[in-house]
Short mmCIF file of C-alpha atoms in Angstrom, two decimals:
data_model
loop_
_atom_site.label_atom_id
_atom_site.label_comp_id
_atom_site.label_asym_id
_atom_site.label_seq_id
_atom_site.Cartn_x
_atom_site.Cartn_y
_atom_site.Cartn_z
CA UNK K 10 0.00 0.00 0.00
CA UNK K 11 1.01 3.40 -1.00
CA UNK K 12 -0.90 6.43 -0.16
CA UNK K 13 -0.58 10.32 0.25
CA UNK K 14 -2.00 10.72 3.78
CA UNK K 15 -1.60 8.13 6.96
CA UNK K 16 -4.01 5.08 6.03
CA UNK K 17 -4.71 2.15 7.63
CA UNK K 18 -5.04 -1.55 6.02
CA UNK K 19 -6.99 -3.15 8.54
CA UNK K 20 -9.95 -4.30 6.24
CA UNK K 21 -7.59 -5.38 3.68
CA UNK K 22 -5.29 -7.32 6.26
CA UNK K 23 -8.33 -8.93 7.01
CA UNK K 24 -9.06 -10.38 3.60
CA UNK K 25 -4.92 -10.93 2.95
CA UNK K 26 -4.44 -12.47 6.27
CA UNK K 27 -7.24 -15.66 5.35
CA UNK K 28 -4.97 -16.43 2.34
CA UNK K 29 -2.06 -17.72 5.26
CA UNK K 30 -3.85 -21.07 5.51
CA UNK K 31 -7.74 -20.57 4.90
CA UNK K 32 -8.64 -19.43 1.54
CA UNK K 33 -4.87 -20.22 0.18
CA UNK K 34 -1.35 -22.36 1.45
CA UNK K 35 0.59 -19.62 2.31
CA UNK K 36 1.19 -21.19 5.54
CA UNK K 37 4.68 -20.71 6.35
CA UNK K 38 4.58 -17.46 8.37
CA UNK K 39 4.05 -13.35 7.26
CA UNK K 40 5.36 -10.61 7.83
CA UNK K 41 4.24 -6.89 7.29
CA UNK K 42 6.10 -3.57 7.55
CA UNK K 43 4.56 -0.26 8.51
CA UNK K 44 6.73 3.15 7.75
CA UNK K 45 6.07 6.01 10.09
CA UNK K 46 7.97 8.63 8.36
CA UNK K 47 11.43 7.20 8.41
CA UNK K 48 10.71 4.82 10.92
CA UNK K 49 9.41 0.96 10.76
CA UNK K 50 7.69 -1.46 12.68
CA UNK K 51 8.07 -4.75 11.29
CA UNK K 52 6.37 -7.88 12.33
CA UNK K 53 7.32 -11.28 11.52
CA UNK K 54 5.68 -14.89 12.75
CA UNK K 55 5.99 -17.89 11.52
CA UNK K 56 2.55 -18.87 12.57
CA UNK K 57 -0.20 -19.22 9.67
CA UNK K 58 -1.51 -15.46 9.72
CA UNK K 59 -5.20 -17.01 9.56
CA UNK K 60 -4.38 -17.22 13.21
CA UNK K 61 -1.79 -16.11 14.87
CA UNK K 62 -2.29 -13.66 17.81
CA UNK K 63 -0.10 -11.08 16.08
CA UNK K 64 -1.73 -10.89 12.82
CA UNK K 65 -5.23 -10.67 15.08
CA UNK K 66 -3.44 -7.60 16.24
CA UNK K 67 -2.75 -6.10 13.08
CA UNK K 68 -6.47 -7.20 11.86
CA UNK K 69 -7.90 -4.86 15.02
CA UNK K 70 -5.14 -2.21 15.45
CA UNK K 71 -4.80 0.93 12.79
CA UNK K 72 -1.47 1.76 12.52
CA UNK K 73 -1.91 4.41 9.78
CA UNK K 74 0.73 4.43 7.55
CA UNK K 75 1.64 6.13 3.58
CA UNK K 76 3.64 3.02 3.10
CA UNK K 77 3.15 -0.46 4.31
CA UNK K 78 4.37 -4.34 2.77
CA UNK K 79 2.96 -7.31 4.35
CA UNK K 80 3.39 -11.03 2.89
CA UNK K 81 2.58 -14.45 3.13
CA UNK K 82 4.83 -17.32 2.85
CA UNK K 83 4.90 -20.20 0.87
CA UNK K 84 7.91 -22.08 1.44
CA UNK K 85 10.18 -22.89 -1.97
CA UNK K 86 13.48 -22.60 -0.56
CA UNK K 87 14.75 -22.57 2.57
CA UNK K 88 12.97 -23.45 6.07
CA UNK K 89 10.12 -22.50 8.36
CA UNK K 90 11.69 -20.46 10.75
CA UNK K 91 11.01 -16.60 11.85
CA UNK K 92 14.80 -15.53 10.23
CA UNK K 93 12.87 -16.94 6.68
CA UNK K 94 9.72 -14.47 6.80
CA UNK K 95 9.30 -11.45 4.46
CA UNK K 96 9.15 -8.51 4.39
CA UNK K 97 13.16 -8.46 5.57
CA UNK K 98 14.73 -5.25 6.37
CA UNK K 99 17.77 -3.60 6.16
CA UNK K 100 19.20 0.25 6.74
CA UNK K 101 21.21 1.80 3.64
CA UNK K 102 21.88 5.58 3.38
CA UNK K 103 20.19 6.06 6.78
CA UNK K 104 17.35 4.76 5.58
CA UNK K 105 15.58 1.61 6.12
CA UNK K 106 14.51 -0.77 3.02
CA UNK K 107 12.18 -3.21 3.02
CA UNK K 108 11.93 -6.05 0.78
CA UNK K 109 9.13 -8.85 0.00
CA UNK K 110 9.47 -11.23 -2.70
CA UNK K 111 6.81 -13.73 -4.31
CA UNK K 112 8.54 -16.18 -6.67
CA UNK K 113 11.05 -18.70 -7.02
CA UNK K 114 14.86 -18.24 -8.17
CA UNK K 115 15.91 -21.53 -9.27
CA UNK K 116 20.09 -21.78 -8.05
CA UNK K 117 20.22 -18.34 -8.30
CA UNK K 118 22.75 -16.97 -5.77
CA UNK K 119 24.54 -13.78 -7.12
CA UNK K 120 27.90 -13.28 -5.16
CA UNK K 121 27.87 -10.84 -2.23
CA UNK K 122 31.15 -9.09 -1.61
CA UNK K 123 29.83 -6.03 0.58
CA UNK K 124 27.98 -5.11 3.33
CA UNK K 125 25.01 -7.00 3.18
CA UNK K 126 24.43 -10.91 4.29
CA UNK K 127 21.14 -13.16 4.33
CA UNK K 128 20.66 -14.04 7.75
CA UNK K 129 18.33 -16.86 6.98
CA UNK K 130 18.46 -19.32 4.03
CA UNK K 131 15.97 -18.26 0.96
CA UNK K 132 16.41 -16.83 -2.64
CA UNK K 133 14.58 -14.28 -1.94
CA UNK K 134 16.44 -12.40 1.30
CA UNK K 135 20.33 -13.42 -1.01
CA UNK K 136 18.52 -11.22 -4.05
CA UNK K 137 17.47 -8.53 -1.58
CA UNK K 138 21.28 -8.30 -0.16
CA UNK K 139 22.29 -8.64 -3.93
CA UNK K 140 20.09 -5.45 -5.34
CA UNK K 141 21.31 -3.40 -2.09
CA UNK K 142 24.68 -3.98 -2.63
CA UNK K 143 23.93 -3.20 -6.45
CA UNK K 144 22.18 -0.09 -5.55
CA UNK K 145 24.65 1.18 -2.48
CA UNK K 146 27.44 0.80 -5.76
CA UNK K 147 25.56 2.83 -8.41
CA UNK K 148 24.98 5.67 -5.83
CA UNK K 149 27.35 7.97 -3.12
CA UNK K 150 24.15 8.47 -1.37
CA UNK K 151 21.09 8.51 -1.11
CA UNK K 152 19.48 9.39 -4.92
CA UNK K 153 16.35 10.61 -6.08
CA UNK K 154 13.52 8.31 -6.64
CA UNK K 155 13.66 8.49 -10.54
CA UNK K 156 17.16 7.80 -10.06
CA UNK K 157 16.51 4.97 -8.10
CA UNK K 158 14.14 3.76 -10.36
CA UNK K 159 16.47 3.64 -13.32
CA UNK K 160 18.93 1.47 -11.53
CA UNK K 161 16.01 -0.79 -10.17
CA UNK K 162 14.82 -1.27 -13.93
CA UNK K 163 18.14 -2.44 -15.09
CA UNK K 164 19.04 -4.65 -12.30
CA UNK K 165 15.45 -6.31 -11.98
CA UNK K 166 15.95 -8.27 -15.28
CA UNK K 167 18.85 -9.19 -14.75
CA UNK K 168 17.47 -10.87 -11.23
CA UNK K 169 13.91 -11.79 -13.18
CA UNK K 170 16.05 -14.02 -16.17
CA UNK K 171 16.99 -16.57 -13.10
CA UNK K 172 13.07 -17.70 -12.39
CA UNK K 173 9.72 -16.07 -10.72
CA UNK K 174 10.26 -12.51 -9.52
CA UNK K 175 7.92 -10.38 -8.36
CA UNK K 176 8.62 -8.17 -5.69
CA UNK K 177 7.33 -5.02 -3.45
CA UNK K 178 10.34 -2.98 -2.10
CA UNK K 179 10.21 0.51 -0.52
CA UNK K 180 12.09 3.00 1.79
CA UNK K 181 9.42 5.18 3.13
CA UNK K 182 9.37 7.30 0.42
CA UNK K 183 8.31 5.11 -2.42
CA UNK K 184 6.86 1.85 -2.87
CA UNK K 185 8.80 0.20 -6.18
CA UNK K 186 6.75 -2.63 -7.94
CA UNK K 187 8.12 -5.35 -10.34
CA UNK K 188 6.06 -7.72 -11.82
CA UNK K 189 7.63 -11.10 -13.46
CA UNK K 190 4.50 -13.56 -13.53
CA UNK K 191 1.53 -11.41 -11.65
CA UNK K 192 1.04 -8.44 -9.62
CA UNK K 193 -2.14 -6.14 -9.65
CA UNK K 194 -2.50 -2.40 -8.75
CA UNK K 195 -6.01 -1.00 -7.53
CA UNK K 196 -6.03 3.05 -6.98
CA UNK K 197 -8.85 4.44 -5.03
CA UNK K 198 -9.67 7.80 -4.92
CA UNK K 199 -12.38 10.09 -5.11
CA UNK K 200 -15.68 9.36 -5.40
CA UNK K 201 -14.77 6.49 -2.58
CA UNK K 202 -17.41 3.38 -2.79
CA UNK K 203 -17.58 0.18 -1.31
CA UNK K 204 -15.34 -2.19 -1.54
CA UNK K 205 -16.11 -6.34 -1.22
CA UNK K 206 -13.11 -8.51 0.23
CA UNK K 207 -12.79 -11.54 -2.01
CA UNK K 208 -11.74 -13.73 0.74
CA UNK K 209 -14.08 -12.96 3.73
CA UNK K 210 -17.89 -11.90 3.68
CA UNK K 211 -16.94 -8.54 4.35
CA UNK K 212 -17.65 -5.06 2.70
CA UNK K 213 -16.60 -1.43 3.75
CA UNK K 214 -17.99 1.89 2.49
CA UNK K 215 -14.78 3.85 1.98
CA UNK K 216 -16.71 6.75 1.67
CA UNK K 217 -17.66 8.49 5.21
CA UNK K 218 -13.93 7.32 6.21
CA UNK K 219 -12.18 8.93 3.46
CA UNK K 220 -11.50 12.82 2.18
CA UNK K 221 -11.91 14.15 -1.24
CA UNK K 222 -8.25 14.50 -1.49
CA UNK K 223 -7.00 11.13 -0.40
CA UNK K 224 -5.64 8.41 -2.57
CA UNK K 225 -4.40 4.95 -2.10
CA UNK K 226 -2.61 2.11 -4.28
CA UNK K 227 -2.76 -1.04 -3.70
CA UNK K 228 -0.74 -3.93 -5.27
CA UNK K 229 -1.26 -7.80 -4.87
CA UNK K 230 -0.48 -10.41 -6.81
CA UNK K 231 -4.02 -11.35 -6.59
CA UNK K 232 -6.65 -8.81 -6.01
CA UNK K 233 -8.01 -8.03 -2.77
CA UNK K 234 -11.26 -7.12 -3.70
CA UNK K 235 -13.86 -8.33 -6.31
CA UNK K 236 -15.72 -5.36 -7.35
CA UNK K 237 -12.75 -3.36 -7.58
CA UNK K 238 -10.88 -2.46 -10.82
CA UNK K 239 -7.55 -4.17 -10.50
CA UNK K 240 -5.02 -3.39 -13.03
CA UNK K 241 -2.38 -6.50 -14.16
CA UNK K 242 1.26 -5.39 -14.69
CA UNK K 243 2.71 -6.75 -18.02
CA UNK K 244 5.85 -8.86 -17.11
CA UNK K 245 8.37 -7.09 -16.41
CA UNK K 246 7.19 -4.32 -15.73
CA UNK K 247 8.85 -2.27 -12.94
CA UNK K 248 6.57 0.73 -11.54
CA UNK K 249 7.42 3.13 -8.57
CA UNK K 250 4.37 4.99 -6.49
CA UNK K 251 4.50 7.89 -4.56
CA UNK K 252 1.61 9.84 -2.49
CA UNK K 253 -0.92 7.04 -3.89
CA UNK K 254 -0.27 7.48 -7.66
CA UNK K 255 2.07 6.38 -10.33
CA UNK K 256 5.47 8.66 -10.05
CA UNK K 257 6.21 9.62 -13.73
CA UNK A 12 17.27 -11.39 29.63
CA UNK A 13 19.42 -14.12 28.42
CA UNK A 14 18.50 -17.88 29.25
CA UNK A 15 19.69 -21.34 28.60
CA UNK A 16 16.31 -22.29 27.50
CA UNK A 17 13.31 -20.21 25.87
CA UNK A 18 11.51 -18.43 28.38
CA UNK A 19 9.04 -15.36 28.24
CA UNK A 20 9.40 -12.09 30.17
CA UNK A 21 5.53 -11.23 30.16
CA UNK A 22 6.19 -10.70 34.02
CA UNK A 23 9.06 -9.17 34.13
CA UNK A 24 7.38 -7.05 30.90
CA UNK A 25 4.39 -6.07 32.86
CA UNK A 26 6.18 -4.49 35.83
CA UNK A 27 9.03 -2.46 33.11
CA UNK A 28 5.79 -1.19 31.41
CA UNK A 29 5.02 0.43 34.00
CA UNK A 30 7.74 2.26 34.25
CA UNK A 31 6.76 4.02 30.54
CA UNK A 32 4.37 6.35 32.15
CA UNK A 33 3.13 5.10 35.65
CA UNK A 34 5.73 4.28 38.22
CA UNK A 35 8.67 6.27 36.41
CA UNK A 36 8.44 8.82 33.38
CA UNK A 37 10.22 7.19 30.73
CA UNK A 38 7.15 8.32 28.24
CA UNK A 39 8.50 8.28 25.00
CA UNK A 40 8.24 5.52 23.41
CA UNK A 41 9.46 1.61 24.27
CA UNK A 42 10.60 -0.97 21.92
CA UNK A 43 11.50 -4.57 22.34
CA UNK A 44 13.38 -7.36 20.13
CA UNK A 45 13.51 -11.08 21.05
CA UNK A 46 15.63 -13.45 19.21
CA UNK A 47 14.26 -16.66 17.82
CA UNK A 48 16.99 -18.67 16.67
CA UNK A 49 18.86 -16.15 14.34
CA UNK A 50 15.63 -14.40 13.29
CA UNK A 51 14.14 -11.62 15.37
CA UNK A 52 10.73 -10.00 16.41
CA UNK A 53 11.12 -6.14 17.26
CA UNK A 54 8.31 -3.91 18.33
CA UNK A 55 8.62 -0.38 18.65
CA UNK A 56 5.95 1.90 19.36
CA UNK A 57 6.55 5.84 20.48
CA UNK A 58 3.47 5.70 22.89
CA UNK A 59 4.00 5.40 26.23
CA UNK A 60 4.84 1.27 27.01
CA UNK A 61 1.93 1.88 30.12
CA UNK A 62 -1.05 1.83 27.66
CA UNK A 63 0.40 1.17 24.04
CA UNK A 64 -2.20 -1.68 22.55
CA UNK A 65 1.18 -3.58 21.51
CA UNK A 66 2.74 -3.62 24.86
CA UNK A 67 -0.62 -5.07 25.92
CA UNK A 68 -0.13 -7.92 23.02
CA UNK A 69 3.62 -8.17 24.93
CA UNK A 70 2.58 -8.44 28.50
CA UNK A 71 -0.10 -11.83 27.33
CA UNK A 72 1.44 -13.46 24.73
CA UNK A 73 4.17 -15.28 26.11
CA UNK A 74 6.82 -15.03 23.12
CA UNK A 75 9.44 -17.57 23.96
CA UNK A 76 13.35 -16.53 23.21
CA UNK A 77 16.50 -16.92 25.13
CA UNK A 78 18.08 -13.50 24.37
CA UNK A 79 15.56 -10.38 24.77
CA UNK A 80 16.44 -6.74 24.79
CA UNK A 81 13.88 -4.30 26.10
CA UNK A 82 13.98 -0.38 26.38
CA UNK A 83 11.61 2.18 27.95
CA UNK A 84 12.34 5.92 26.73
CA UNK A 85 13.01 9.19 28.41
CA UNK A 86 13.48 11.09 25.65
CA UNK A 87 17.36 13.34 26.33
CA UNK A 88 18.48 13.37 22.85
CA UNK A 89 15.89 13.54 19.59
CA UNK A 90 12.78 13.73 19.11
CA UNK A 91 9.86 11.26 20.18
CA UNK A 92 9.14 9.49 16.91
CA UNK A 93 9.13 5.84 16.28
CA UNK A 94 12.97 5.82 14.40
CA UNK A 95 14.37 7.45 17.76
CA UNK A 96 12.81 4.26 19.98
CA UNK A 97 15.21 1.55 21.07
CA UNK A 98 16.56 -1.15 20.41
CA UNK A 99 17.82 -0.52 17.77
CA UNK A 100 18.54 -3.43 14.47
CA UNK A 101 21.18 -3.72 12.12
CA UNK A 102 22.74 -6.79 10.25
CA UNK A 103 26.18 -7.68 10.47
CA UNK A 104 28.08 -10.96 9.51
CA UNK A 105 24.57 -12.36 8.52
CA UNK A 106 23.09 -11.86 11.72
CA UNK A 107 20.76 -9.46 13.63
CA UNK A 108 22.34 -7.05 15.99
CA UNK A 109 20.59 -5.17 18.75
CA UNK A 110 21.19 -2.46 21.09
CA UNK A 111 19.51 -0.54 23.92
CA UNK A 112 20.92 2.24 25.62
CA UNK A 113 20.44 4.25 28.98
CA UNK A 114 22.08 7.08 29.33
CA UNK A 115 23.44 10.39 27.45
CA UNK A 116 26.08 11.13 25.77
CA UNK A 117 27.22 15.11 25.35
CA UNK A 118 28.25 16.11 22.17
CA UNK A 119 29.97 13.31 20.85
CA UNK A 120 29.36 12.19 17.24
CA UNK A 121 32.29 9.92 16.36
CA UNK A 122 32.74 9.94 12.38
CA UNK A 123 30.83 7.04 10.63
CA UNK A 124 32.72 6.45 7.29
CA UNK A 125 31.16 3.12 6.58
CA UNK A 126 28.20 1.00 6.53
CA UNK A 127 25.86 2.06 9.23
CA UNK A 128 24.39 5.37 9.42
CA UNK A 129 21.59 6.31 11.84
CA UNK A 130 18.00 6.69 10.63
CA UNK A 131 16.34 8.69 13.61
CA UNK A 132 19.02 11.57 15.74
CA UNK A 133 19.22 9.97 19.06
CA UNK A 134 23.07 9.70 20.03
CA UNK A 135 22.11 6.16 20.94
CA UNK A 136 21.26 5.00 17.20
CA UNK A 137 24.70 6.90 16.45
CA UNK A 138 27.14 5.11 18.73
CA UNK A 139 25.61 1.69 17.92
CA UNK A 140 26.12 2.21 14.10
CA UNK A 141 29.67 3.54 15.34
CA UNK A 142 30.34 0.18 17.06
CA UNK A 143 28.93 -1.86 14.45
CA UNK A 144 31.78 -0.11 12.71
CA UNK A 145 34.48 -0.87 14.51
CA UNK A 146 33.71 -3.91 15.09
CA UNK A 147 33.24 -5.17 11.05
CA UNK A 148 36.82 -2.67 11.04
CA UNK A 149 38.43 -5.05 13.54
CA UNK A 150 37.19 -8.85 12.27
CA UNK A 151 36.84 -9.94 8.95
CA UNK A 152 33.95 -12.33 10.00
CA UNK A 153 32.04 -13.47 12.97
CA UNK A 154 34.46 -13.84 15.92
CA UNK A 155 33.89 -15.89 18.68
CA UNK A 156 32.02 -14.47 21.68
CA UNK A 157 35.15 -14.38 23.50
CA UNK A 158 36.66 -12.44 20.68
CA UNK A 159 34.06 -10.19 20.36
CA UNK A 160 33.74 -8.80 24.33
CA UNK A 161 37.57 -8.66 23.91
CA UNK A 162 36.88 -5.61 21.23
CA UNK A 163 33.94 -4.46 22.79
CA UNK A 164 36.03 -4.16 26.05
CA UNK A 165 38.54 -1.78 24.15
CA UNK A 166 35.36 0.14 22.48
CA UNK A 167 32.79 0.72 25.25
CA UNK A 168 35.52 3.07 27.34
CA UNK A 169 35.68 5.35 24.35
CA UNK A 170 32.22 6.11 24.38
CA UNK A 171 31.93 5.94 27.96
CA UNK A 172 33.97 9.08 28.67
CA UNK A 173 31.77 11.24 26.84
CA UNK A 174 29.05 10.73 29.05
CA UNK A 175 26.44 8.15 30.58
CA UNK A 176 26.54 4.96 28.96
CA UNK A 177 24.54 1.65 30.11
CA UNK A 178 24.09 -0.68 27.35
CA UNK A 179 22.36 -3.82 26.26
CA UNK A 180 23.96 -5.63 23.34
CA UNK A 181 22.92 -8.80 21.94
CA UNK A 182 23.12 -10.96 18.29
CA UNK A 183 21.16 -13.88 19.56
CA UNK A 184 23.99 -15.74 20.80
CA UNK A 185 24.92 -14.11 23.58
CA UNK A 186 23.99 -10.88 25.43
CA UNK A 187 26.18 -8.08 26.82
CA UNK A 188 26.19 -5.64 29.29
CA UNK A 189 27.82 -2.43 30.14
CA UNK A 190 27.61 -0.02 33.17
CA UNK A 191 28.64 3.54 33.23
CA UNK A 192 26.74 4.20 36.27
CA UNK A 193 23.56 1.88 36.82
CA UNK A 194 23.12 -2.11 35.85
CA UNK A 195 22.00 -4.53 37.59
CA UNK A 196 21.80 -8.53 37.25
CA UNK A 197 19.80 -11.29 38.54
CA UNK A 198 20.50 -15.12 37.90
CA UNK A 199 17.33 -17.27 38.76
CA UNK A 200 18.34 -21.35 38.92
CA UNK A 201 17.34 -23.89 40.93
CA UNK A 202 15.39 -23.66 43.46
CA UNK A 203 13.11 -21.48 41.91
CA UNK A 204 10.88 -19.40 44.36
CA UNK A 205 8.62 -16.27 44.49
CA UNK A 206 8.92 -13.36 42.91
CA UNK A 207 7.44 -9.88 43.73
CA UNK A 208 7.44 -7.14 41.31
CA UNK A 209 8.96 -3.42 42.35
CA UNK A 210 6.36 -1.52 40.30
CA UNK A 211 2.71 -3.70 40.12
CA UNK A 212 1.28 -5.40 43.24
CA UNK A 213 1.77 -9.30 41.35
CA UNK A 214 3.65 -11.67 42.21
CA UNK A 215 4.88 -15.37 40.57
CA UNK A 216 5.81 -18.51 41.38
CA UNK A 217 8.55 -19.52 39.35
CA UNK A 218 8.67 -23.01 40.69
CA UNK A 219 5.94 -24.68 38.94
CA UNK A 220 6.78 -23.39 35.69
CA UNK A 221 10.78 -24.22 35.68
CA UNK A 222 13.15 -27.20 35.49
CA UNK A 223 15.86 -28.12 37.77
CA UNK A 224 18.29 -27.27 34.70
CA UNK A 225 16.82 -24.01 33.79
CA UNK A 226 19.04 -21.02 34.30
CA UNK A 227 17.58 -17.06 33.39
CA UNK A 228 19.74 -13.99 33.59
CA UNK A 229 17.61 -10.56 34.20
CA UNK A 230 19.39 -7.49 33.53
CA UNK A 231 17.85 -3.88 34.68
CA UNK A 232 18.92 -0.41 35.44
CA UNK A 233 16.94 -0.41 38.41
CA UNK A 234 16.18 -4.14 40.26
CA UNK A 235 12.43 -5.15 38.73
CA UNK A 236 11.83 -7.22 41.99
CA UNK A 237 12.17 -6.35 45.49
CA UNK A 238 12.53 -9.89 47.08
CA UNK A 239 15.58 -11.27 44.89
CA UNK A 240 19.75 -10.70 45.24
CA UNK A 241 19.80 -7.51 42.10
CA UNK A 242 23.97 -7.58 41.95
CA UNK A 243 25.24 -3.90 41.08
CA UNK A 244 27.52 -3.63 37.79
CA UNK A 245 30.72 -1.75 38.54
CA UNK A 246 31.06 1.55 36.69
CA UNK A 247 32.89 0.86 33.56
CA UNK A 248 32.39 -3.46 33.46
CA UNK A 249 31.35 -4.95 30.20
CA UNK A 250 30.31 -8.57 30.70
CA UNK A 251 28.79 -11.67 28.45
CA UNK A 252 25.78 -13.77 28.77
CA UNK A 253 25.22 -16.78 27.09
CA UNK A 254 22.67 -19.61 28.51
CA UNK A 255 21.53 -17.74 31.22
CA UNK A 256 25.10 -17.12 32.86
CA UNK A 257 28.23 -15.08 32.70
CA UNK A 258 30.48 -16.49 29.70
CA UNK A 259 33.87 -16.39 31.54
#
């Protein structure tokens, strides 16, 4: 979620968070990362989000946030274990990154000879390491978004030739989307209507809870929602948003 | 806390919450991290630990680790927003580091010319990214423990004479602890007995709940009980945890 004023994702948490063993297999732990303005919290469990006490936290609590990444886990490679749970985080420039990854990258382990190591044992936290080391080499310091965009475009395929990669990645200022198999992107603005979760009886009138001003983008690699205009990203397709909108 | 078996702190939580806005004014935010083999769950939150809804999640749902750092805030240096709350995380050598502090430290910004760079402006965040430093500067890969309090030994007195500094470091292997001017440890082992909080009228009976082989290490700036043998910290000792005792 990316959005231009503090929002919270309780109601689509909800639906996400019954795809971690109910309505889908993605049983092997979640994760989800909340910026508030440079700073995170991050919450990991390798408990099934259908139920784990956390995740019924997160389901009843509104953190508001303009950027937030929260995933489920299916394991491919490497184990069950709390160190193997997305979103992972690390700090570069004085900033932190956050990084969640749905896909598979078949013996795909690019060398790292800097500053950042996996801690646990899956593709997708060695790629993470791999594109910050990448991007802390292309740049002094910290760059502009565009900039960073540019470097993200030509390192993604080159990540993206190796197997299934699609990944959500942002530092608080922008949410960066890459798309190798399937990823969606919902904006909602103004006129606000109601919204139908796909994987839980529920609806919610965005209306009364919303201002004329406010937008929000939402990406999933499936949608959410099911009377909501989600948009498919072509493969390979790399998009940044900022302040709920596309950044051109 | 550091333990020879995975234990929870939700008493020893409840009574330090407390201390976030009822029995002491350390208001400005609270954060705690507990390992889980190598991977870690950190909660920060810059409302006051006494009534944040996630200390409340803390203080009932017995999370189970055998190296926990917890911090309650006064707010000296930087503003109260959630970057500026301790501990604070960074990776190093493929594993999680983390680092409380209690204390102040005047004026002193040692240079960082590598890896780590602060995301809030607490001198806290800065000295820990300075150590982190030093310490990748001084081994090529993960030392042993033993190694590792040996450079910490020759680091912490730098810092130290520029002001106040208590710390809590830990990367899930072992825990250490340094006194500039208030620490205190408590071993519990065999027999286990009562314990009485210092700041909530509860008390528990470790007894049931323990084995004959268990052994937890409590660490505080002020005791958290007022029937057990608190030890004081000498100004200016650094010393190592690992399985619930002091790693000689």
């Amino acid at each position: 979620m990316n959005s231009n004023t503090p929002t919270d994702i309780t109601f689509s948490f909800r639906g996400f968070a019954q795809r971690g063993g109910n309505t889908a297999d993605h049983s092997d732990g979640w994760g989800i990362a909340f910026f508030e303005d440079k700073g995170l919290r991050h919450f990991v469990d390798h408990q099934r989000a259908a139920d784990s006490p956390i995740a019924e936290l997160i389901r009843h609590y509104p953190i508001k946030s303009q950027n937030v990444i929260a995933h489920i886990r299916k394991a491919t490679q490497g184990s069950v274990s709390l160190q193997n749970c997305h979103p992972f985080v690390r700090e570069l420039w004085g900033r932190y990154w956050v990084f969640a990854h749905n896909g598979d990258l078949k013996e795909f382990r690019p060398r790292l000879h800097a500053h950042f190591h996996p801690v646990g044992n899956t593709d997708s936290e060695h790629v993470f390491c791999w594109l910050l080391q990448e991007l802390a080499k292309s740049h002094a310091g910290m760059p502009s978004v565009m900039e960073l965009t540019r470097t993200l475009r030509e390192l993604a395929p080159r990540i993206a030739a190796h197997g299934t990669f699609n990944f959500l990645l942002s530092n608080g200022e922008a949410l960066w989307a890459h798309a190798s198999t399937q990823l969606y992107r919902l904006q909602r603005r103004h006129p606000f209507a109601v919204a139908q979760l796909c994987d839980e009886d529920l609806c919610i009138d965005f209306a009364p809870l919303t201002t004329a001003s406010d937008r929000v983008l939402l990406l999933a690699t499936e949608p959410l929602t099911v009377n909501e205009d989600w948009k498919a990203f072509g493969s390979g397709e790399l998009k940044v948003f900022t302040g709920g909108q596309e950044a051109l």
